[in-house]
Coordinates of C-alpha atoms and ligand atoms in Angstrom, one line a residue:
M999 CA 37.0 12.4 153.9
T1000 CA 34.5 9.6 153.8
Q1001 CA 31.1 10.6 152.7
T1002 CA 28.4 8.1 153.5
L1003 CA 26.0 7.6 150.6
P1004 CA 22.4 8.4 151.7
E1005 CA 19.8 5.8 151.0
T1006 CA 17.4 8.4 149.7
S1007 CA 17.9 11.7 147.9
P1008 CA 16.8 15.1 149.5
T1009 CA 13.5 14.7 147.6
G1010 CA 12.9 11.4 149.2
A1011 CA 13.6 9.5 146.0
A1012 CA 15.8 6.4 146.2
V1013 CA 19.5 6.7 145.3
R1014 CA 19.8 5.3 141.9
T1015 CA 22.8 3.0 141.1
V1016 CA 24.3 3.0 137.7
D1017 CA 27.6 1.9 136.3
A1018 CA 28.5 5.3 134.7
V1019 CA 27.3 8.8 134.8
V1020 CA 28.2 10.9 131.7
I1021 CA 28.0 14.7 132.0
G1022 CA 27.1 16.4 128.8
A1023 CA 25.2 15.3 125.6
G1024 CA 27.4 16.9 123.0
F1025 CA 29.4 14.9 120.5
S1026 CA 31.5 13.5 123.3
G1027 CA 28.7 12.5 125.6
M1028 CA 26.6 11.0 122.9
Y1029 CA 29.4 8.7 121.6
M1030 CA 30.4 7.9 125.2
L1031 CA 26.9 6.7 125.9
H1032 CA 26.8 4.7 122.8
R1033 CA 30.1 2.9 123.5
L1034 CA 29.4 2.2 127.2
R1035 CA 25.9 0.9 126.4
Q1036 CA 27.4 -1.4 123.8
Q1037 CA 29.7 -2.7 126.5
G1038 CA 26.7 -3.6 128.6
L1039 CA 27.0 -0.9 131.2
T1040 CA 24.1 1.0 132.7
V1041 CA 24.6 4.7 131.9
Q1042 CA 22.9 7.9 132.8
V1043 CA 23.7 11.0 130.8
F1044 CA 22.8 14.4 132.2
E1045 CA 22.5 17.5 130.0
L1046 CA 21.7 21.0 130.9
A1047 CA 20.2 21.9 127.5
D1048 CA 16.8 20.6 126.3
G1049 CA 18.4 18.8 123.4
V1050 CA 21.6 17.1 122.2
G1051 CA 24.5 18.9 120.4
G1052 CA 26.4 20.6 123.2
T1053 CA 28.1 23.7 121.8
W1054 CA 26.0 23.4 118.6
H1055 CA 22.9 23.5 120.7
W1056 CA 23.8 26.8 122.4
N1057 CA 25.8 28.8 119.8
R1058 CA 23.0 29.8 117.4
Y1059 CA 24.2 33.3 116.6
P1060 CA 23.8 34.5 113.0
G1061 CA 26.4 33.1 110.7
A1062 CA 27.5 30.3 113.2
R1063 CA 29.5 27.6 111.3
C1064 CA 32.1 25.1 112.0
D1065 CA 35.6 26.2 110.9
V1066 CA 36.5 22.6 110.1
R1067 CA 35.2 21.1 106.9
S1068 CA 31.9 19.2 107.2
M1069 CA 33.2 15.9 105.9
E1070 CA 35.9 15.7 108.5
Y1071 CA 33.9 17.3 111.3
S1072 CA 31.8 14.2 111.7
Y1073 CA 31.9 10.8 113.4
S1074 CA 33.9 8.1 111.7
F1075 CA 33.1 5.2 114.1
D1076 CA 30.3 3.8 112.0
P1077 CA 30.9 3.5 108.2
D1078 CA 27.2 3.3 107.6
L1079 CA 26.6 6.5 109.3
E1080 CA 29.3 8.4 107.5
Q1081 CA 28.1 7.0 104.2
E1082 CA 24.4 7.8 104.6
W1083 CA 24.7 11.3 106.0
Q1084 CA 24.7 14.0 103.3
W1085 CA 26.5 17.3 104.1
S1086 CA 25.6 20.2 101.9
E1087 CA 28.6 22.5 101.9
K1088 CA 32.2 22.9 102.8
Y1089 CA 31.8 24.5 106.2
P1090 CA 28.5 23.3 107.9
T1091 CA 26.2 25.8 109.5
Q1092 CA 25.1 25.4 113.1
P1093 CA 21.6 24.3 112.1
E1094 CA 23.1 21.6 109.8
I1095 CA 25.4 20.3 112.6
L1096 CA 22.6 20.3 115.0
R1097 CA 20.4 18.2 112.6
Y1098 CA 23.3 15.8 112.3
A1099 CA 23.6 15.5 116.2
N1100 CA 19.9 14.8 116.4
H1101 CA 20.1 12.3 113.6
V1102 CA 22.8 10.5 115.6
A1103 CA 20.7 10.6 118.8
D1104 CA 17.8 9.0 116.9
R1105 CA 19.8 6.5 114.9
Y1106 CA 21.4 5.0 118.1
D1107 CA 18.3 5.6 120.3
L1108 CA 20.4 7.7 122.7
R1109 CA 17.7 9.9 124.2
R1110 CA 16.3 7.2 126.5
D1111 CA 19.4 7.4 128.6
I1112 CA 19.8 11.2 128.5
Q1113 CA 18.1 13.4 131.1
F1114 CA 17.8 16.9 129.7
E1115 CA 17.4 20.2 131.5
T1116 CA 19.4 18.9 134.4
R1117 CA 22.5 20.4 135.9
V1118 CA 24.9 18.1 137.7
E1119 CA 25.8 20.1 140.8
S1120 CA 28.4 17.8 142.4
T1121 CA 30.3 14.6 141.9
V1122 CA 31.9 13.4 145.1
W1123 CA 34.1 10.4 145.5
D1124 CA 33.1 8.1 148.4
D1125 CA 36.3 6.7 149.7
E1126 CA 34.6 3.8 151.5
A1127 CA 32.2 2.7 148.9
E1128 CA 34.7 3.5 146.1
R1129 CA 32.0 5.0 144.0
W1130 CA 30.9 8.5 142.9
T1131 CA 27.9 10.2 144.4
V1132 CA 26.4 12.4 141.8
R1133 CA 23.8 15.1 142.7
T1134 CA 21.7 17.1 140.3
D1135 CA 19.7 20.3 140.6
R1136 CA 16.5 18.3 140.5
G1137 CA 17.4 16.7 143.9
E1138 CA 18.4 13.4 142.4
V1139 CA 21.3 11.4 143.9
L1140 CA 23.1 8.7 141.9
S1141 CA 25.8 6.2 142.9
A1142 CA 28.1 5.5 139.9
K1143 CA 31.3 3.5 139.6
F1144 CA 32.5 5.8 136.8
V1145 CA 32.0 9.4 136.0
V1146 CA 32.9 10.8 132.6
H1147 CA 33.0 14.5 132.2
A1148 CA 32.0 15.3 128.6
S1149 CA 31.0 18.9 129.4
G1150 CA 33.0 20.6 126.6
C1151 CA 35.8 23.0 126.3
L1152 CA 33.8 26.1 125.5
S1153 CA 30.6 25.8 127.6
I1154 CA 30.9 28.5 130.3
Y1155 CA 30.4 31.8 128.5
K1156 CA 31.7 35.1 129.9
T1157 CA 30.3 38.6 129.9
P1158 CA 32.6 41.6 129.7
E1159 CA 34.4 42.7 132.9
I1160 CA 32.8 46.1 133.0
P1161 CA 29.9 47.3 135.1
G1162 CA 26.4 48.2 134.0
L1163 CA 25.1 45.3 131.9
E1164 CA 22.0 45.0 134.1
S1165 CA 21.2 48.7 133.6
F1166 CA 21.0 48.5 129.7
S1167 CA 17.4 49.2 128.8
G1168 CA 17.4 47.3 125.5
P1169 CA 17.9 43.5 124.9
W1170 CA 21.4 42.0 125.0
Y1171 CA 22.4 38.7 123.5
H1172 CA 25.5 36.6 124.2
T1173 CA 26.5 34.7 121.0
A1174 CA 26.7 31.5 123.2
R1175 CA 23.1 31.8 124.3
W1176 CA 21.3 33.0 121.2
P1177 CA 17.5 32.9 121.2
R1178 CA 16.2 29.9 119.4
E1179 CA 13.7 32.0 117.4
G1180 CA 16.5 34.2 116.1
V1181 CA 16.7 38.0 116.5
D1182 CA 15.5 40.6 114.0
F1183 CA 17.8 43.6 114.0
S1184 CA 16.1 45.4 111.1
G1185 CA 16.2 49.1 111.6
Q1186 CA 18.2 48.9 114.8
R1187 CA 21.4 50.4 116.1
V1188 CA 23.4 47.5 117.3
G1189 CA 26.7 47.4 119.3
I1190 CA 28.8 44.2 119.4
I1191 CA 31.7 43.7 121.9
G1192 CA 34.4 41.3 120.9
T1193 CA 36.2 40.3 117.7
G1194 CA 36.9 36.6 118.2
S1195 CA 35.6 33.8 115.9
S1196 CA 31.9 34.2 117.0
A1197 CA 32.0 38.0 116.3
I1198 CA 33.9 37.5 113.0
Q1199 CA 31.2 35.1 111.8
S1200 CA 28.2 37.1 113.0
I1201 CA 29.3 40.7 112.2
P1202 CA 28.8 40.4 108.4
V1203 CA 25.3 38.9 108.9
I1204 CA 24.2 41.4 111.5
A1205 CA 25.6 44.3 109.5
A1206 CA 23.5 43.3 106.5
Q1207 CA 20.4 43.5 108.6
A1208 CA 20.9 46.3 111.2
A1209 CA 20.5 50.0 110.4
D1210 CA 23.9 50.6 112.1
L1211 CA 26.5 48.3 113.7
T1212 CA 29.3 49.4 116.0
V1213 CA 32.1 46.9 116.7
F1214 CA 34.1 47.3 119.9
Q1215 CA 37.5 45.6 119.4
R1216 CA 40.0 45.1 122.0
T1217 CA 42.3 42.7 120.1
P1218 CA 42.2 42.3 116.3
N1219 CA 42.3 38.7 115.0
F1220 CA 43.8 37.0 112.0
A1221 CA 41.1 35.6 109.8
V1222 CA 41.5 33.6 106.5
P1223 CA 38.8 33.5 103.8
A1224 CA 36.4 30.5 104.2
H1225 CA 35.6 30.2 100.4
N1226 CA 32.6 28.4 101.6
H1227 CA 30.6 26.7 98.9
E1228 CA 28.0 24.0 98.2
F1229 CA 29.6 20.7 97.2
P1230 CA 29.8 20.3 93.5
P1231 CA 28.1 17.2 92.0
G1232 CA 30.2 14.0 92.7
Y1233 CA 32.5 15.6 95.3
Q1234 CA 30.9 14.0 98.3
E1235 CA 30.7 10.6 96.6
E1236 CA 34.3 10.8 95.7
M1237 CA 35.3 11.7 99.3
K1238 CA 33.1 8.9 100.7
A1239 CA 34.8 6.3 98.4
H1240 CA 38.1 7.1 100.2
Y1241 CA 36.7 7.8 103.7
P1242 CA 38.7 5.1 105.5
E1243 CA 42.0 6.4 104.3
F1244 CA 41.0 10.0 104.8
R1245 CA 40.0 9.3 108.4
Q1246 CA 43.2 7.5 109.1
D1247 CA 45.2 10.4 107.8
A1248 CA 43.3 12.7 110.1
R1249 CA 43.9 10.4 113.1
T1250 CA 47.7 10.4 112.5
S1251 CA 48.0 14.1 111.5
M1252 CA 49.2 16.9 113.8
L1253 CA 45.9 18.7 114.0
G1254 CA 43.3 16.1 113.1
I1255 CA 43.0 17.6 109.7
P1256 CA 45.0 15.8 107.0
H1257 CA 47.8 18.0 105.6
P1258 CA 51.0 17.2 103.8
P1259 CA 53.9 17.8 106.2
A1260 CA 55.9 21.0 105.6
E1261 CA 59.4 20.4 104.3
K1262 CA 61.3 23.4 105.4
G1263 CA 61.4 26.6 107.4
A1264 CA 59.8 29.8 106.1
L1265 CA 63.1 31.7 105.7
E1266 CA 64.6 28.9 103.7
D1267 CA 62.3 29.9 100.8
D1268 CA 62.9 33.1 98.9
P1269 CA 60.2 35.8 99.3
E1270 CA 58.6 35.1 96.0
A1271 CA 58.2 31.4 96.6
R1272 CA 56.9 32.1 100.1
R1273 CA 54.4 34.5 98.8
R1274 CA 53.2 31.9 96.3
R1275 CA 52.6 29.4 99.1
Y1276 CA 50.7 31.9 101.2
E1277 CA 48.7 33.0 98.2
K1278 CA 47.6 29.4 97.6
A1279 CA 46.6 29.0 101.3
W1280 CA 44.6 32.2 101.1
H1281 CA 42.9 31.8 97.7
D1282 CA 42.5 28.0 97.3
K1283 CA 38.7 27.3 97.5
D1284 CA 39.3 24.1 99.3
N1285 CA 41.7 25.7 101.9
T1286 CA 41.4 25.0 105.6
L1287 CA 42.3 27.1 108.6
V1288 CA 45.6 25.1 109.0
D1289 CA 47.0 25.7 105.5
L1290 CA 48.7 29.0 106.2
M1291 CA 50.3 27.8 109.5
A1292 CA 51.3 24.4 108.0
A1293 CA 53.1 25.9 105.1
Y1294 CA 56.4 25.8 106.9
T1295 CA 57.9 23.8 109.7
D1296 CA 58.7 26.7 112.0
M1297 CA 55.7 29.0 111.9
L1298 CA 54.8 28.4 115.5
T1299 CA 58.4 28.2 116.9
D1300 CA 60.3 31.0 115.1
K1301 CA 59.0 34.6 115.4
E1302 CA 60.8 35.7 112.3
A1303 CA 59.3 32.9 110.2
N1304 CA 55.9 33.7 111.8
D1305 CA 56.2 37.4 110.9
T1306 CA 56.3 36.5 107.2
A1307 CA 52.8 35.0 107.4
A1308 CA 51.5 37.6 109.7
E1309 CA 52.6 40.4 107.4
F1310 CA 51.1 38.6 104.4
V1311 CA 47.7 38.6 106.2
R1312 CA 48.1 42.3 107.2
E1313 CA 48.7 43.1 103.6
R1314 CA 45.5 41.4 102.6
I1315 CA 43.6 43.3 105.3
R1316 CA 45.0 46.7 104.0
E1317 CA 44.1 45.7 100.5
I1318 CA 40.5 44.8 101.4
V1319 CA 39.6 47.6 103.9
K1320 CA 39.3 50.9 102.2
D1321 CA 39.6 53.3 105.2
P1322 CA 43.4 53.2 106.1
E1323 CA 42.7 53.9 109.8
T1324 CA 40.2 51.1 110.1
A1325 CA 42.5 48.8 108.2
E1326 CA 45.4 49.5 110.5
A1327 CA 43.2 49.0 113.6
L1328 CA 42.1 45.6 112.2
C1329 CA 45.7 44.4 111.7
P1330 CA 46.9 42.3 114.6
K1331 CA 50.4 43.3 115.5
D1332 CA 51.2 42.3 119.1
Y1333 CA 51.1 38.5 119.0
P1334 CA 52.3 35.9 116.5
I1335 CA 49.8 34.6 114.0
G1336 CA 48.3 31.3 115.0
T1337 CA 48.9 31.8 118.7
K1338 CA 45.3 33.0 119.1
R1339 CA 42.9 30.7 117.2
I1340 CA 42.9 31.7 113.5
C1341 CA 39.4 32.6 112.4
V1342 CA 37.7 31.6 109.2
H1343 CA 35.7 34.4 107.7
T1344 CA 33.2 35.2 105.0
D1345 CA 33.2 38.9 104.1
Y1346 CA 34.4 40.0 107.6
Y1347 CA 37.0 42.5 106.4
E1348 CA 34.8 43.6 103.5
T1349 CA 32.0 44.4 106.0
Y1350 CA 34.1 47.4 107.3
N1351 CA 33.6 49.0 103.8
R1352 CA 29.9 49.4 104.5
D1353 CA 28.6 52.8 105.5
N1354 CA 26.6 51.4 108.4
V1355 CA 29.6 49.7 110.1
H1356 CA 32.0 51.4 112.5
L1357 CA 35.0 50.1 114.4
V1358 CA 35.9 51.4 117.8
D1359 CA 39.5 50.5 118.8
L1360 CA 39.3 49.8 122.6
R1361 CA 43.1 50.0 122.8
K1362 CA 42.8 53.7 122.1
T1363 CA 39.6 54.3 124.0
P1364 CA 38.8 51.5 126.5
L1365 CA 35.4 50.5 127.6
V1366 CA 34.2 52.1 130.8
E1367 CA 30.7 50.8 131.4
I1368 CA 27.5 49.7 129.9
T1369 CA 24.8 52.4 130.4
R1370 CA 21.0 52.5 130.2
D1371 CA 21.3 53.6 126.6
G1372 CA 24.4 51.9 125.3
V1373 CA 28.1 51.7 125.9
R1374 CA 30.5 54.3 127.3
T1375 CA 34.2 54.4 126.4
T1376 CA 36.8 56.8 127.8
E1377 CA 35.9 59.0 124.8
Q1378 CA 32.1 59.0 124.3
E1379 CA 28.8 57.3 125.0
F1380 CA 27.3 55.2 122.1
R1381 CA 23.5 54.7 122.0
F1382 CA 22.1 51.3 121.0
D1383 CA 18.8 49.5 120.6
A1384 CA 20.5 46.1 121.2
L1385 CA 23.8 44.8 122.3
V1386 CA 25.6 41.6 121.3
L1387 CA 28.3 40.1 123.5
A1388 CA 30.7 38.0 121.7
T1389 CA 33.1 37.9 124.6
G1390 CA 34.1 34.3 124.7
F1391 CA 34.3 31.6 127.3
D1392 CA 36.1 30.4 130.5
A1393 CA 37.6 27.8 128.1
Q1394 CA 38.9 24.3 128.8
T1395 CA 38.7 24.3 132.6
G1396 CA 35.5 26.4 133.2
A1397 CA 32.9 23.6 133.0
L1398 CA 35.0 21.5 135.4
T1399 CA 36.0 24.1 138.0
S1400 CA 32.5 25.5 138.2
M1401 CA 31.2 22.1 139.3
D1402 CA 31.8 20.7 142.8
I1403 CA 34.0 17.8 141.9
R1404 CA 35.7 16.1 144.9
G1405 CA 38.1 13.2 144.8
R1406 CA 39.9 11.3 147.5
A1407 CA 39.8 12.8 151.0
G1408 CA 37.5 15.5 149.8
L1409 CA 40.1 17.1 147.5
Q1410 CA 38.4 19.6 145.3
L1411 CA 39.4 19.6 141.6
K1412 CA 39.2 23.4 141.7
E1413 CA 41.8 23.5 144.5
H1414 CA 43.9 20.9 142.8
W1415 CA 43.9 23.1 139.7
D1416 CA 44.6 26.3 141.6
E1417 CA 47.8 27.0 139.6
G1418 CA 46.5 25.6 136.4
P1419 CA 45.1 22.2 135.2
R1420 CA 46.9 19.1 136.2
S1421 CA 46.1 15.8 134.5
Y1422 CA 47.6 12.7 133.1
L1423 CA 47.1 12.7 129.3
G1424 CA 44.3 15.3 129.7
I1425 CA 42.1 12.3 130.5
A1426 CA 42.6 11.5 134.2
V1427 CA 43.6 13.3 137.4
A1428 CA 45.5 11.8 140.4
N1429 CA 43.3 11.3 143.4
F1430 CA 40.1 11.3 141.3
P1431 CA 39.7 7.5 140.7
N1432 CA 37.4 6.2 138.0
M1433 CA 36.9 9.7 136.6
F1434 CA 37.7 10.6 133.0
I1435 CA 37.6 13.8 131.1
I1436 CA 36.8 13.9 127.3
T1437 CA 39.1 16.4 125.5
G1438 CA 40.3 17.7 128.9
P1439 CA 43.1 20.4 129.3
Q1440 CA 46.5 19.0 128.4
S1441 CA 45.1 16.9 125.5
P1442 CA 45.1 18.2 121.9
S1443 CA 41.4 19.1 122.2
V1444 CA 40.9 22.7 121.1
L1445 CA 44.1 22.7 119.0
S1446 CA 42.7 19.9 116.8
N1447 CA 39.7 18.9 114.9
M1448 CA 37.5 18.2 117.9
M1449 CA 35.7 15.3 116.3
V1450 CA 38.9 13.4 115.8
S1451 CA 40.0 14.1 119.4
I1452 CA 36.6 13.3 120.8
E1453 CA 36.5 9.9 119.1
Q1454 CA 40.0 9.1 120.2
H1455 CA 39.3 9.9 123.9
V1456 CA 35.9 8.2 124.0
E1457 CA 37.4 5.0 122.5
W1458 CA 40.4 5.1 124.9
V1459 CA 38.2 5.7 127.9
S1460 CA 35.6 3.1 127.0
D1461 CA 38.5 0.6 126.5
A1462 CA 39.9 1.5 129.9
I1463 CA 36.5 1.0 131.5
Q1464 CA 36.1 -2.3 129.8
Y1465 CA 39.6 -3.4 131.0
V1466 CA 38.5 -2.5 134.6
Q1467 CA 35.3 -4.4 134.3
E1468 CA 36.8 -7.5 132.6
H1469 CA 39.6 -7.7 135.2
D1470 CA 37.1 -7.3 138.1
L1471 CA 38.9 -4.2 139.3
R1472 CA 37.5 -1.6 141.6
T1473 CA 39.4 1.4 140.6
I1474 CA 41.7 2.9 137.9
E1475 CA 43.5 6.1 139.0
A1476 CA 46.4 8.2 137.6
T1477 CA 49.5 8.2 139.8
P1478 CA 50.7 11.6 141.1
E1479 CA 54.1 10.9 139.4
A1480 CA 52.5 10.2 136.0
E1481 CA 50.4 13.3 136.4
E1482 CA 53.4 15.4 137.3
S1483 CA 55.5 14.2 134.4
W1484 CA 52.6 14.8 131.9
V1485 CA 52.1 18.4 133.3
E1486 CA 55.8 19.0 132.9
H1487 CA 55.9 17.5 129.4
N1488 CA 52.8 19.6 128.4
A1489 CA 54.5 22.8 129.6
E1490 CA 57.8 21.9 128.0
V1491 CA 56.2 21.3 124.6
G1492 CA 54.0 24.4 125.0
N1493 CA 57.0 26.6 126.0
S1494 CA 59.0 25.5 123.0
T1495 CA 56.4 27.3 120.8
L1496 CA 55.3 30.9 120.4
F1497 CA 51.9 30.2 122.0
P1498 CA 52.7 31.4 125.5
T1499 CA 53.6 34.9 124.1
A1500 CA 50.0 35.7 123.3
N1501 CA 47.2 36.6 125.7
S1502 CA 44.7 34.0 124.5
W1503 CA 42.1 31.7 125.9
Y1504 CA 44.5 28.9 125.3
M1505 CA 46.5 30.6 128.1
G1506 CA 43.5 31.3 130.3
S1507 CA 44.4 35.0 130.0
N1508 CA 40.9 36.1 128.9
V1509 CA 39.5 35.4 132.4
E1510 CA 40.4 37.6 135.3
G1511 CA 42.2 35.7 138.1
K1512 CA 42.7 32.5 136.0
P1513 CA 46.2 31.1 136.1
R1514 CA 48.2 31.9 133.0
V1515 CA 49.2 28.5 131.8
F1516 CA 49.2 27.0 128.2
M1517 CA 46.4 24.4 128.5
P1518 CA 46.1 22.3 125.3
Y1519 CA 48.7 19.8 124.3
I1520 CA 50.6 20.9 121.2
G1521 CA 52.6 17.7 120.7
G1522 CA 50.2 16.7 117.8
V1523 CA 47.1 14.5 117.5
G1524 CA 49.0 11.5 115.9
P1525 CA 51.9 11.4 118.4
Y1526 CA 49.5 11.9 121.3
R1527 CA 47.3 9.0 120.1
E1528 CA 50.4 6.8 120.0
R1529 CA 51.3 7.8 123.5
C1530 CA 47.8 7.0 124.8
D1531 CA 47.8 3.6 122.9
E1532 CA 51.2 2.8 124.4
V1533 CA 49.9 3.5 127.9
A1534 CA 46.9 1.2 127.3
A1535 CA 49.1 -1.5 125.8
K1536 CA 51.4 -1.5 128.9
D1537 CA 48.3 -2.3 131.0
Y1538 CA 47.6 1.3 131.8
E1539 CA 51.1 2.5 132.6
G1540 CA 51.0 5.5 135.0
F1541 CA 47.7 4.3 136.5
V1542 CA 47.1 2.3 139.7
L1543 CA 44.6 -0.4 139.1
A1544 CA 43.1 -1.8 142.3
G1545 CA 40.8 -4.7 143.0
Ligands
NA7_2346 P1 36.9 34.5 121.9 O1 37.8 34.0 120.7 O2 37.4 34.3 123.2 O3 36.6 36.0 121.6 C1 36.1 36.9 122.6 C2 36.3 38.3 122.1 O4 35.7 39.1 123.1 C3 37.8 38.7 122.0 O5 37.9 39.5 120.9 C4 38.0 39.4 123.3 O6 39.0 40.3 123.3 C5 36.7 40.1 123.5 N1 36.4 40.5 124.9 C6 36.3 39.7 125.9 N2 36.1 40.4 127.1 C7 36.1 41.7 126.7 C8 36.0 42.9 127.3 N3 35.8 43.0 128.7 N4 36.1 44.1 126.6 C9 36.3 44.0 125.3 N5 36.4 42.9 124.6 C10 36.4 41.8 125.3 O7 35.5 33.8 121.8 P2 34.6 33.4 120.6 O8 33.3 33.0 121.1 O9 34.7 34.4 119.5 O10 35.3 32.1 120.0 C11 35.7 31.0 120.8 C12 36.0 29.8 120.0 O11 34.9 29.2 119.5 C13 36.8 30.1 118.7 O12 38.2 30.3 118.9 C14 36.6 28.8 117.9 O13 37.4 27.8 118.3 C15 35.2 28.5 118.2 P3 40.6 39.9 123.7 O14 41.1 39.0 122.6 O15 40.4 39.1 125.0 O16 41.3 41.1 123.9

C-alpha cells in the first residue's frame, strides 16, 4: 500500500520533516535523543506524560523502588555524569530515580526536542517516499526517515478482568497511575488486588497507614529481603573509583548485574552446603535479586535443583508469618522460583503479622465483581473506602501493539505479531524498514538490568543509523530469514529453561487473548551483546541495506 504524504496536517499545519522520531522519553528515549543529536540528526521525541522518566514518571505508588541497586541502575555513557551524581541508598526510591532522570534531561538540554503530553497515534511507512509518516493526537503530521520506539516494556497497565470497577463508589488507584500528590489512607478500609512486585512494595507502606488492609491474592510470589540501607561513608567513592571495571562486568554478565558465575549444579552440593549458600543470598546486606538464582548453574533448567531454592524460601515465609494458614497461602507452590519475576521486599511477609492486614486467597474464593461498596468473591462481599489495583501490565508488546504501526504494503505490526512477537534481535522487524525498538521483545530487556540493556540498544541503533547516513543509504531492514531464525533461536533458548512452565507476564499469560509465548531473550546480556556486535561488524548481517 502506498500512502501519499499530505502536505498539511489535519489541523492545517505543515507536515514537519525530521530525521528521526523517537517515541517515549524514559531512559531509552532520552539517551536515544542525546546520541542522535550528537550525530547531527534532527530529532523529535514525543512523550505522553508531562515529564521525562517513563516508568518512573508513572509508577508513584507508596514504597516504589527499583529492585536493581542504584549504582548499577544508572547511565554509564558519561563518566562525568556517573561521578557527579550522588545516590543515597542501596535501592533507589521512585522520587530519587525521577530526580536523576530530570537531572539528565537538564544536563544534556534534552527538553527542547521533547514534546510532552502528546500521544503518537500512528507510524505508517510510505513505500514511495521511503519515510515514516507519524501522526499525533494533537493533529500533527511528521515525515521521518527513522522511527525509534522507546515506549517501554511495562507501560500499558491493566485492570482486573472482572466487571464492576465503574460502579465502585469510592476512589480507586492503579499502582501505575498513582496521583502525584499521593494518597492519604489514614483511617480507611483499603482493598488491594494483586501480589506482584508493585503490591509487594506498596502493601507494607499502605498497611502502616490504613485502618484496615485486605489483600486479594491470586498467585503468591517469591520475594527476597531487600536489606535496603543508606550508603555507609566512603562506599560510593570506593565504587566510583572502580566504575569502569564494574560497568564492564555488568555489560558482559548474564543479567546486566555483575555476579561470579556459578560453578556447579544445586544437587552437586550437599544439603548443608546448599543451605549455607542460600542463607548468604538471603541474609547478605549487599545481596541482589539475582543471588539466589545465580547460586547454581541449573536453577532455571532443572526442576529438582530449582525446588531446593523454592523450598528454602517457603521455609523462610513459614518462619516469618505467624498464622500458619496465611503462611501457607503465601507460599508459591505451582511454578518454579525465578520463572515469575522474583520480588525484592521490605517487611512484606512481616506485614501479615499485623492485626489490620488480611489475606484473601483467590484460588479458594475467586473474585466475582467489584461492587458499589467493595469487592465480591464467591464467598462474601468486602466493603472498602478505597481500592488499589496492582494488577500489572500488558508487558513487552502492549505499547507497540496498541499503536497503529504499519510497515511495507500496509502490514500492521499487530497483525504480524498475531501469534507472538517476531523480531530480529528484538531490535528490528522484517517489512518495517528504518524502524527500531529499544529493549523490544526477544531481547534481554526485562530479564536484565534495564539500564545496561537500554544503553546497549541505544548505542547499537545509533551506530546503525550513523552507518546508513554515512553510506548514503535509504533503508535498513531486517530480512524475513534473519527474523525467522532469531524467533526460532529465542524460542529454542526459552524452551530449554523452566520459564515456559509458569503463567507469567514474560509469557503473556496475564492478558486474556494474548499469545502464550516466552518473550524476552534468556541467552544472556553478554552473549547477546556479542551477537549484536558481530552483526554490526559484518556490515549488518541479516539486514538489507538499500540505497
Ligand atoms: P505483575 O507482576 O504483573 O503483578 C500483577 C498482580 O496482579 C499479580 O499478582 C496478578 O496475579 C494480579 N492480578 C492481575 N489480574 C488479576 C485479576 N483479574 N484478579 C486477581 N489478581 C490479578 O505487575 P506488577 O506491577 O506488580 O510488577 C510488574 C513489574 O514491574 C515487576 O515484575 C518488576 O519488574 C517491576 P497473577 O500472578 O496473574 O495470578
